[in-house]
Amino acid sequence: MTDWLSGLHDIAAGMLSPHGPATTAAAQSYAPGDFSVHFFLQLATILIACRVVGWLGKRLLGQPQVVGEMIAGVVLGPSLLGLIFPEMQGAIFPKDTKNVLYAGAQLGVGLYMFLVGTTLRLDHVRGKARSAAAVSLAGIAAPFAVAVLITPLLLGMPGLFAPNIGQASATLFLGACIALTAFPMLARIINERGLADTSLGTLSLTAGAFDDACSWCVLAIVLATFGGGAGVAILAIGGGLAWTALVLLAGPRLLAPLARRVERDGELGTGAFAIVLTAFCLSAFFMDAVGIHAIFGGFIMGVVMPRGLLTTEIKRKLEPLTVVLLLPMFFTYSGLNTRMDMVNSPILLLIALGILAASILAKGGACWIAARVAGADNRTALGIGALMNARGLMELIIINIGLQKGIIGPTLFAMLVLMAIVTTMMAGPLFELVYGRQSRASGELQALDGGRLEAA
């Protein structure tokens, strides 16, 4: 009890003291009880910020809830709250407590992608395999071609890349950043806009998943050139492919008895629910351990869950807590690592705008052309290009790794953050402009309140 009161006093003192958290929360050693005090305060702050900013984003900008939550994460970080009220921001989110928030963030985004996997229409995947492959390959090839062209120019500017980086590694890293699609963000936009059961939504998710997996594999190769060794890339690519093949081939057979048990009982009991969660955790663990990312493990396990009462019950039990509480932790954690004040001169702003324009044309334009070549009408192809161009906070994850490993400098990091935010904010409105409104007016697409994972 004493520790709890002491921790609460330190938080209050950090908010009220003119000397800020340097004499309170940020400068002290934390006991286990202190972490829980901060954790619950952080959760309350995150919930309030995400709901308020999400509501404002919907009312004022027409943005989906997910974009509001992404912006809320940045607002809670050093870019706004830390800039205006540094004492308060430091007291609520002390550096020493971020590891706890990180674990919750990974659980949230992993469970969300698990839920998305349970909604994937495999018949659409099979029926759209050719189109998805064309869109995916275009969404990889064009960004890397752009990276080949602009990386030498960026290497000529001091402070953007690490001084000792080679052109090949710099090109691979930048190409991976441009090629990335915000898989969790894309999934949530698709569900919020009623596209989960459509061929367009399935095609975009399938192509986005493949593009993200390729980007992470390329990142593993780049990290191998920075001291990780070739084993890092081999483990990531080989291990990820092996686990995916194992889950897709053996998963349905192993899970079939569980599905029959749920159908027989008429509900997902606690024992069966524990098995489902264990399967999710093991899949997320393996993908994380080999160096890909936990979200791919969660998504793959969701894909092989037998459809029927089992997936209906999983969604009923997991969705509210995941969407409302856990997933916003992911956005906030990423926002805490984001600084928007790094692009602070005209030349740097010009470079940032150039990277933004090149990224939009390379990703969105290439996916639009590929969809047209694969037989999609122009409106559908434009919609696919708009969705695939969103990069979101998955981009922040990969560039944070690049910053931590010394591949890029803080200035280029800030430019790529700007690119991630702008391309994500434009995805929803652009999609509505080129596809959504007309499709709903014609009855091709359901209203926004149907056929999705609820996010509001």
Coordinates of C-alpha atoms in Angstrom, one line a residue:
M1 CA 0.0 0.0 0.0
T2 CA 2.9 2.3 0.8
D3 CA 4.5 1.7 -2.6
W4 CA 1.2 2.4 -4.3
L5 CA 0.7 5.7 -2.5
S6 CA 4.3 6.7 -3.1
G7 CA 3.9 5.9 -6.9
L8 CA 0.7 7.9 -7.1
H9 CA 2.3 10.8 -5.2
D10 CA 5.2 10.8 -7.6
I11 CA 2.8 11.0 -10.6
A12 CA 0.9 13.9 -9.1
A13 CA 4.1 15.7 -8.1
G14 CA 5.5 15.2 -11.7
M15 CA 2.3 16.8 -13.1
L16 CA 2.3 19.8 -10.7
S17 CA 6.0 20.4 -10.1
P18 CA 7.6 23.2 -12.1
H19 CA 10.8 21.1 -12.2
G20 CA 9.0 18.3 -14.0
P21 CA 9.6 14.6 -13.8
A22 CA 13.4 14.9 -13.5
T23 CA 12.9 15.0 -9.7
T24 CA 10.1 12.5 -9.6
A25 CA 9.0 9.6 -11.9
A26 CA 11.6 9.9 -14.6
A27 CA 14.5 9.9 -12.2
Q28 CA 13.6 7.1 -9.8
S29 CA 14.0 3.4 -9.7
Y30 CA 10.7 1.5 -10.1
A31 CA 9.4 -1.2 -7.8
P32 CA 7.0 -3.7 -9.3
G33 CA 4.0 -1.9 -7.8
D34 CA 5.0 1.3 -9.4
F35 CA 4.8 -0.2 -12.9
S36 CA 1.1 -1.1 -12.3
V37 CA 0.3 2.4 -11.0
H38 CA 1.7 3.9 -14.2
F39 CA 0.2 1.2 -16.4
F40 CA -3.4 1.8 -15.3
L41 CA -3.0 5.6 -15.6
Q42 CA -1.5 5.1 -19.1
L43 CA -4.5 2.9 -20.1
A44 CA -7.0 5.5 -18.9
T45 CA -5.1 8.2 -20.8
I46 CA -4.9 6.1 -24.0
L47 CA -8.6 5.3 -23.9
I48 CA -9.7 8.9 -23.4
A49 CA -7.3 10.2 -26.1
C50 CA -8.3 7.6 -28.6
R51 CA -12.0 8.0 -28.2
V52 CA -11.8 11.8 -28.3
V53 CA -9.4 12.1 -31.2
G54 CA -11.2 9.3 -33.0
W55 CA -14.5 11.1 -32.6
L56 CA -13.1 14.4 -33.8
G57 CA -11.5 12.7 -36.8
K58 CA -14.8 11.2 -37.8
R59 CA -16.8 14.4 -37.3
L60 CA -14.3 16.9 -38.8
L61 CA -12.2 15.0 -41.3
G62 CA -14.3 11.9 -42.1
Q63 CA -11.5 9.6 -41.0
P64 CA -12.1 6.2 -39.6
Q65 CA -11.6 5.5 -35.9
V66 CA -8.3 3.7 -36.6
V67 CA -6.7 6.9 -38.1
G68 CA -7.9 8.9 -35.1
E69 CA -6.2 6.4 -32.8
M70 CA -3.0 6.6 -34.8
I71 CA -3.0 10.4 -34.5
A72 CA -3.9 10.1 -30.8
G73 CA -0.7 8.0 -30.3
V74 CA 1.4 10.8 -31.8
V75 CA -0.5 13.4 -29.8
L76 CA 0.4 11.6 -26.5
G77 CA 4.1 11.4 -27.5
P78 CA 6.8 14.0 -27.6
S79 CA 5.5 15.6 -30.7
L80 CA 2.6 17.4 -29.0
L81 CA 1.9 16.5 -25.3
G82 CA 5.6 16.2 -24.6
L83 CA 6.2 19.5 -26.4
I84 CA 3.5 21.5 -24.7
F85 CA 3.3 19.8 -21.3
P86 CA 6.6 17.9 -20.9
E87 CA 6.2 17.4 -17.1
M88 CA 2.8 15.8 -17.5
Q89 CA 3.9 13.6 -20.5
G90 CA 7.0 12.4 -18.6
A91 CA 4.9 11.6 -15.5
I92 CA 2.3 9.6 -17.4
F93 CA 4.7 7.8 -19.7
P94 CA 8.1 7.5 -17.9
K95 CA 10.7 5.9 -20.1
D96 CA 11.3 3.0 -17.7
T97 CA 7.7 1.9 -18.0
K98 CA 7.6 1.7 -21.8
N99 CA 8.5 -2.0 -21.9
V100 CA 5.2 -2.9 -20.1
L101 CA 3.3 -0.9 -22.6
Y102 CA 5.2 -2.5 -25.5
A103 CA 4.1 -6.0 -24.4
G104 CA 0.5 -4.9 -24.2
A105 CA 0.8 -3.3 -27.6
Q106 CA 2.1 -6.5 -29.2
L107 CA -0.7 -8.5 -27.7
G108 CA -3.3 -6.0 -29.0
V109 CA -2.1 -5.9 -32.6
G110 CA -1.4 -9.7 -32.6
L111 CA -5.0 -10.5 -31.4
Y112 CA -6.5 -8.1 -33.8
M113 CA -4.7 -9.7 -36.8
F114 CA -5.8 -13.1 -35.4
L115 CA -9.4 -11.8 -35.6
V116 CA -8.9 -10.5 -39.1
G117 CA -7.5 -13.8 -40.1
T118 CA -10.8 -15.5 -39.0
T119 CA -12.7 -13.3 -41.4
L120 CA -10.5 -13.9 -44.5
R121 CA -12.5 -15.5 -47.3
L122 CA -10.2 -18.2 -48.7
D123 CA -12.5 -18.7 -51.7
H124 CA -11.8 -15.1 -52.6
V125 CA -8.1 -15.6 -52.2
R126 CA -8.2 -18.6 -54.5
G127 CA -10.4 -16.8 -57.0
K128 CA -8.3 -13.6 -56.9
A129 CA -4.9 -15.3 -56.6
R130 CA -3.7 -14.0 -60.0
S131 CA -4.8 -10.5 -59.3
A132 CA -3.4 -10.5 -55.8
A133 CA 0.0 -11.8 -57.1
A134 CA 0.1 -9.0 -59.8
V135 CA -0.8 -6.3 -57.3
S136 CA 1.7 -7.6 -54.7
L137 CA 4.6 -7.9 -57.1
A138 CA 3.9 -4.4 -58.5
G139 CA 3.7 -3.1 -55.0
I140 CA 7.2 -4.4 -54.3
A141 CA 9.0 -3.9 -57.6
A142 CA 8.1 -0.2 -58.2
P143 CA 9.1 1.0 -54.7
F144 CA 12.4 -0.7 -54.9
A145 CA 13.0 0.8 -58.4
V146 CA 12.2 4.2 -56.9
A147 CA 14.6 3.5 -54.0
V148 CA 17.4 2.7 -56.5
L149 CA 16.9 6.1 -58.1
I150 CA 16.7 8.3 -55.0
T151 CA 19.0 6.6 -52.5
P152 CA 22.2 8.0 -54.1
L153 CA 20.7 11.5 -53.7
L154 CA 19.9 10.9 -50.0
L155 CA 23.3 9.4 -49.3
G156 CA 24.7 12.7 -50.5
M157 CA 22.9 14.5 -47.6
P158 CA 24.7 14.2 -44.3
G159 CA 22.8 12.8 -41.4
L160 CA 20.1 10.9 -43.3
F161 CA 21.7 7.5 -43.4
A162 CA 24.5 6.1 -41.2
P163 CA 27.9 7.3 -42.3
N164 CA 29.2 3.7 -42.8
I165 CA 26.2 2.3 -44.7
G166 CA 26.7 1.0 -48.2
Q167 CA 24.5 2.0 -51.1
A168 CA 23.1 -1.5 -51.5
S169 CA 22.0 -1.7 -47.8
A170 CA 20.6 1.8 -47.9
T171 CA 18.6 1.0 -51.1
L172 CA 17.2 -2.2 -49.6
F173 CA 16.1 -0.5 -46.4
L174 CA 14.5 2.5 -48.2
G175 CA 12.8 0.2 -50.7
A176 CA 11.3 -1.9 -47.8
C177 CA 10.0 1.3 -46.2
I178 CA 8.3 2.5 -49.4
A179 CA 7.0 -1.0 -50.3
L180 CA 5.4 -1.5 -46.9
T181 CA 1.6 -1.6 -46.6
A182 CA 0.2 -0.9 -43.1
F183 CA -1.2 -4.4 -42.7
P184 CA -3.0 -3.9 -39.4
M185 CA -4.2 -0.4 -40.5
L186 CA -5.3 -1.8 -43.9
A187 CA -7.2 -4.6 -42.2
R188 CA -9.0 -2.2 -39.9
I189 CA -9.9 0.2 -42.6
I190 CA -11.2 -2.6 -44.7
N191 CA -13.4 -3.9 -41.8
E192 CA -14.6 -0.4 -40.8
R193 CA -15.7 0.3 -44.3
G194 CA -17.6 -2.9 -44.8
L195 CA -15.1 -4.6 -47.2
A196 CA -14.2 -7.6 -45.2
D197 CA -16.3 -10.0 -47.2
T198 CA -15.7 -8.5 -50.6
S199 CA -13.2 -9.6 -53.2
L200 CA -11.6 -6.2 -53.3
G201 CA -11.0 -6.3 -49.5
T202 CA -9.6 -9.8 -49.7
L203 CA -7.4 -9.0 -52.6
S204 CA -6.0 -6.0 -50.9
L205 CA -5.4 -7.9 -47.6
T206 CA -3.7 -10.8 -49.4
A207 CA -1.4 -8.5 -51.4
G208 CA -0.7 -6.3 -48.4
A209 CA 0.3 -9.3 -46.3
F210 CA 2.7 -10.6 -48.9
D211 CA 4.2 -7.1 -49.4
D212 CA 4.7 -6.7 -45.6
A213 CA 6.3 -10.1 -45.3
C214 CA 8.7 -9.3 -48.1
S215 CA 9.6 -6.0 -46.5
W216 CA 10.4 -7.7 -43.2
C217 CA 12.5 -10.3 -45.0
V218 CA 14.4 -7.5 -46.7
L219 CA 14.9 -5.8 -43.4
A220 CA 16.3 -9.0 -42.0
I221 CA 18.8 -9.0 -44.9
V222 CA 19.8 -5.4 -44.1
L223 CA 20.2 -6.2 -40.4
A224 CA 22.5 -9.1 -41.4
T225 CA 24.9 -6.5 -42.9
F226 CA 25.0 -4.6 -39.6
G227 CA 26.4 -7.3 -37.5
G228 CA 23.6 -9.8 -37.2
G229 CA 25.1 -12.2 -39.7
A230 CA 23.6 -14.1 -42.6
G231 CA 21.9 -16.4 -40.1
V232 CA 19.5 -13.5 -39.2
A233 CA 18.1 -13.4 -42.8
I234 CA 18.1 -17.2 -43.2
L235 CA 16.2 -17.7 -40.0
A236 CA 13.7 -15.0 -40.8
I237 CA 12.9 -16.1 -44.3
G238 CA 13.3 -19.9 -43.9
G239 CA 11.6 -20.0 -40.5
G240 CA 8.7 -17.8 -41.5
L241 CA 8.0 -19.9 -44.7
A242 CA 8.3 -23.2 -42.8
W243 CA 6.0 -22.1 -40.1
T244 CA 3.4 -20.7 -42.5
A245 CA 3.5 -23.9 -44.5
L246 CA 3.1 -26.0 -41.4
V247 CA 0.2 -24.0 -40.1
L248 CA -1.6 -23.9 -43.4
L249 CA -1.2 -27.6 -44.1
A250 CA -1.6 -29.2 -40.6
G251 CA -3.7 -26.5 -38.8
P252 CA -7.1 -27.3 -40.3
R253 CA -6.8 -31.0 -39.5
L254 CA -5.6 -30.4 -36.0
L255 CA -8.3 -27.8 -35.2
A256 CA -11.2 -29.7 -36.8
P257 CA -11.9 -31.7 -33.6
L258 CA -12.0 -28.5 -31.6
A259 CA -14.5 -27.0 -34.0
R260 CA -16.7 -30.2 -33.8
R261 CA -16.6 -29.9 -30.0
V262 CA -17.8 -26.3 -30.1
E263 CA -20.6 -27.2 -32.5
R264 CA -21.6 -30.0 -30.2
D265 CA -21.6 -27.9 -27.1
G266 CA -23.2 -24.9 -28.7
E267 CA -20.6 -22.6 -27.2
L268 CA -16.9 -21.9 -26.9
G269 CA -16.2 -23.2 -23.4
T270 CA -13.3 -22.1 -21.2
G271 CA -11.2 -25.2 -22.0
A272 CA -11.7 -24.7 -25.8
F273 CA -11.0 -21.0 -25.5
A274 CA -7.7 -21.7 -23.7
I275 CA -6.7 -24.0 -26.6
V276 CA -7.5 -21.2 -29.1
L277 CA -5.5 -18.6 -27.2
T278 CA -2.6 -21.1 -26.7
A279 CA -2.5 -21.7 -30.5
F280 CA -2.5 -18.0 -31.1
C281 CA 0.4 -17.3 -28.6
L282 CA 2.5 -20.1 -30.0
S283 CA 2.1 -18.9 -33.6
A284 CA 2.8 -15.3 -32.6
F285 CA 5.8 -16.4 -30.6
F286 CA 7.4 -18.4 -33.4
M287 CA 7.0 -15.7 -36.0
D288 CA 8.5 -13.2 -33.6
A289 CA 11.3 -15.5 -32.6
V290 CA 12.5 -16.1 -36.2
G291 CA 12.5 -12.3 -36.8
I292 CA 9.4 -11.7 -38.9
H293 CA 6.7 -10.2 -36.6
A294 CA 4.1 -11.6 -34.2
I295 CA 1.2 -10.2 -36.2
F296 CA 1.9 -12.6 -39.1
G297 CA 1.8 -15.5 -36.7
G298 CA -1.6 -14.3 -35.3
F299 CA -3.0 -13.7 -38.8
I300 CA -2.0 -17.1 -40.1
M301 CA -3.5 -18.9 -37.1
G302 CA -6.7 -17.0 -37.6
V303 CA -6.8 -18.0 -41.3
V304 CA -6.8 -21.7 -40.5
M305 CA -9.4 -21.6 -37.7
P306 CA -12.4 -23.6 -38.9
R307 CA -15.3 -21.4 -39.9
G308 CA -18.6 -21.7 -38.2
L309 CA -19.6 -21.4 -34.5
L310 CA -15.9 -21.6 -33.5
T311 CA -14.9 -18.4 -35.2
T312 CA -18.2 -16.7 -34.3
E313 CA -17.6 -17.3 -30.6
I314 CA -13.9 -16.3 -30.9
K315 CA -15.0 -13.0 -32.4
R316 CA -17.7 -12.5 -29.7
K317 CA -15.2 -13.1 -26.8
L318 CA -12.1 -11.4 -28.1
E319 CA -13.2 -8.5 -30.3
P320 CA -14.5 -5.9 -27.8
L321 CA -11.5 -6.0 -25.5
T322 CA -9.0 -6.2 -28.4
V323 CA -10.4 -3.3 -30.4
V324 CA -11.3 -1.0 -27.5
L325 CA -8.5 -1.5 -25.1
L326 CA -5.5 -3.5 -26.4
L327 CA -5.1 -2.2 -30.0
P328 CA -4.9 1.5 -29.0
M329 CA -1.9 0.5 -26.9
F330 CA -0.1 -0.4 -30.1
F331 CA -0.7 3.0 -31.7
T332 CA 0.3 4.8 -28.5
Y333 CA 3.5 3.0 -28.1
S334 CA 4.5 3.8 -31.6
G335 CA 3.5 7.4 -31.2
L336 CA 5.7 7.7 -28.1
N337 CA 8.7 7.0 -30.3
T338 CA 7.7 9.6 -32.9
R339 CA 9.1 13.2 -33.1
M340 CA 7.6 15.5 -35.8
D341 CA 10.0 18.4 -35.1
M342 CA 13.0 16.9 -36.9
V343 CA 12.2 18.3 -40.3
N344 CA 13.1 21.9 -39.5
S345 CA 14.5 23.5 -42.6
P346 CA 13.3 24.3 -46.1
I347 CA 15.7 21.9 -47.8
L348 CA 14.7 19.1 -45.4
L349 CA 11.1 19.8 -46.0
L350 CA 11.6 19.7 -49.7
I351 CA 13.3 16.3 -49.4
A352 CA 10.5 15.0 -47.2
L353 CA 7.9 16.1 -49.7
G354 CA 9.9 14.4 -52.5
I355 CA 10.0 11.2 -50.6
L356 CA 6.3 11.4 -49.9
A357 CA 5.4 12.0 -53.6
A358 CA 7.8 9.3 -54.8
S359 CA 6.3 6.8 -52.3
I360 CA 2.7 7.6 -53.3
L361 CA 3.4 7.2 -57.0
A362 CA 5.5 4.1 -56.6
K363 CA 3.1 2.2 -54.3
G364 CA -0.4 3.4 -55.1
G365 CA 0.3 4.0 -58.8
A366 CA 2.0 0.6 -59.4
C367 CA -0.8 -1.3 -57.6
W368 CA -3.5 0.6 -59.7
I369 CA -1.7 -0.3 -62.9
A370 CA -1.3 -3.9 -61.9
A371 CA -4.9 -4.3 -60.9
R372 CA -6.0 -2.8 -64.3
V373 CA -3.7 -5.2 -66.1
A374 CA -5.1 -8.1 -64.1
G375 CA -8.6 -7.2 -65.4
A376 CA -10.1 -5.0 -62.7
D377 CA -12.2 -2.0 -63.8
N378 CA -10.7 1.4 -63.3
R379 CA -12.8 2.3 -60.2
T380 CA -11.8 -1.0 -58.4
A381 CA -8.2 -0.6 -59.4
L382 CA -8.1 2.9 -58.0
G383 CA -9.7 1.7 -54.8
I384 CA -7.0 -1.0 -54.5
G385 CA -4.2 1.5 -55.1
A386 CA -5.6 3.8 -52.5
L387 CA -5.8 1.1 -49.8
M388 CA -2.4 -0.4 -50.6
N389 CA -0.8 3.1 -50.3
A390 CA -1.6 3.3 -46.6
R391 CA 1.5 2.6 -44.4
G392 CA 0.5 3.5 -40.9
L393 CA 2.4 2.6 -37.8
M394 CA 3.8 -0.6 -39.3
E395 CA 6.0 1.9 -41.1
L396 CA 6.9 3.4 -37.7
I397 CA 7.9 0.0 -36.4
I398 CA 10.3 -0.8 -39.3
I399 CA 11.9 2.7 -39.2
N400 CA 12.2 2.6 -35.5
I401 CA 14.3 -0.6 -36.0
G402 CA 16.3 1.2 -38.6
L403 CA 17.0 4.1 -36.2
Q404 CA 17.9 1.8 -33.3
K405 CA 20.2 -0.3 -35.4
G406 CA 22.0 2.8 -36.8
I407 CA 20.8 2.4 -40.4
I408 CA 19.2 5.8 -40.6
G409 CA 19.5 9.0 -38.7
P410 CA 16.9 11.0 -36.8
T411 CA 16.2 13.3 -39.7
L412 CA 15.4 10.6 -42.3
F413 CA 13.4 8.9 -39.5
A414 CA 11.2 12.0 -39.2
M415 CA 10.7 12.2 -42.9
L416 CA 9.5 8.6 -43.1
V417 CA 7.2 9.3 -40.2
L418 CA 5.7 12.1 -42.1
M419 CA 5.3 9.9 -45.1
A420 CA 3.6 7.2 -43.0
I421 CA 1.1 9.6 -41.5
V422 CA 0.1 11.4 -44.7
T423 CA -0.3 8.2 -46.8
T424 CA -2.4 6.6 -44.1
M425 CA -4.7 9.7 -43.6
M426 CA -5.2 10.0 -47.4
A427 CA -6.1 6.3 -47.8
G428 CA -9.6 6.4 -46.5
P429 CA -10.9 9.6 -48.1
L430 CA -9.2 8.7 -51.4
F431 CA -10.8 5.3 -51.4
E432 CA -14.2 6.8 -50.7
L433 CA -13.7 9.3 -53.5
V434 CA -12.7 6.7 -56.2
Y435 CA -14.7 3.7 -55.1
G436 CA -16.7 3.7 -51.8
R437 CA -19.4 6.3 -52.4
Q438 CA -20.5 5.1 -55.8
S439 CA -20.4 1.5 -54.7
R440 CA -22.7 2.1 -51.8
A441 CA -25.0 4.3 -53.8
S442 CA -25.3 1.5 -56.4
G443 CA -25.8 -1.2 -53.7
E444 CA -22.6 -3.0 -54.6
L445 CA -21.3 -2.4 -51.1
Q446 CA -23.1 -2.5 -47.8
A447 CA -23.4 0.5 -45.5
L448 CA -20.6 1.3 -43.2
D449 CA -22.2 -0.3 -40.2
G450 CA -22.3 -3.8 -41.6
G451 CA -19.9 -6.7 -42.2
R452 CA -16.9 -5.5 -40.2
L453 CA -15.0 -5.8 -36.9
E454 CA -16.7 -3.1 -34.9
A455 CA -14.3 -0.2 -34.0
A456 CA -16.5 2.5 -32.7

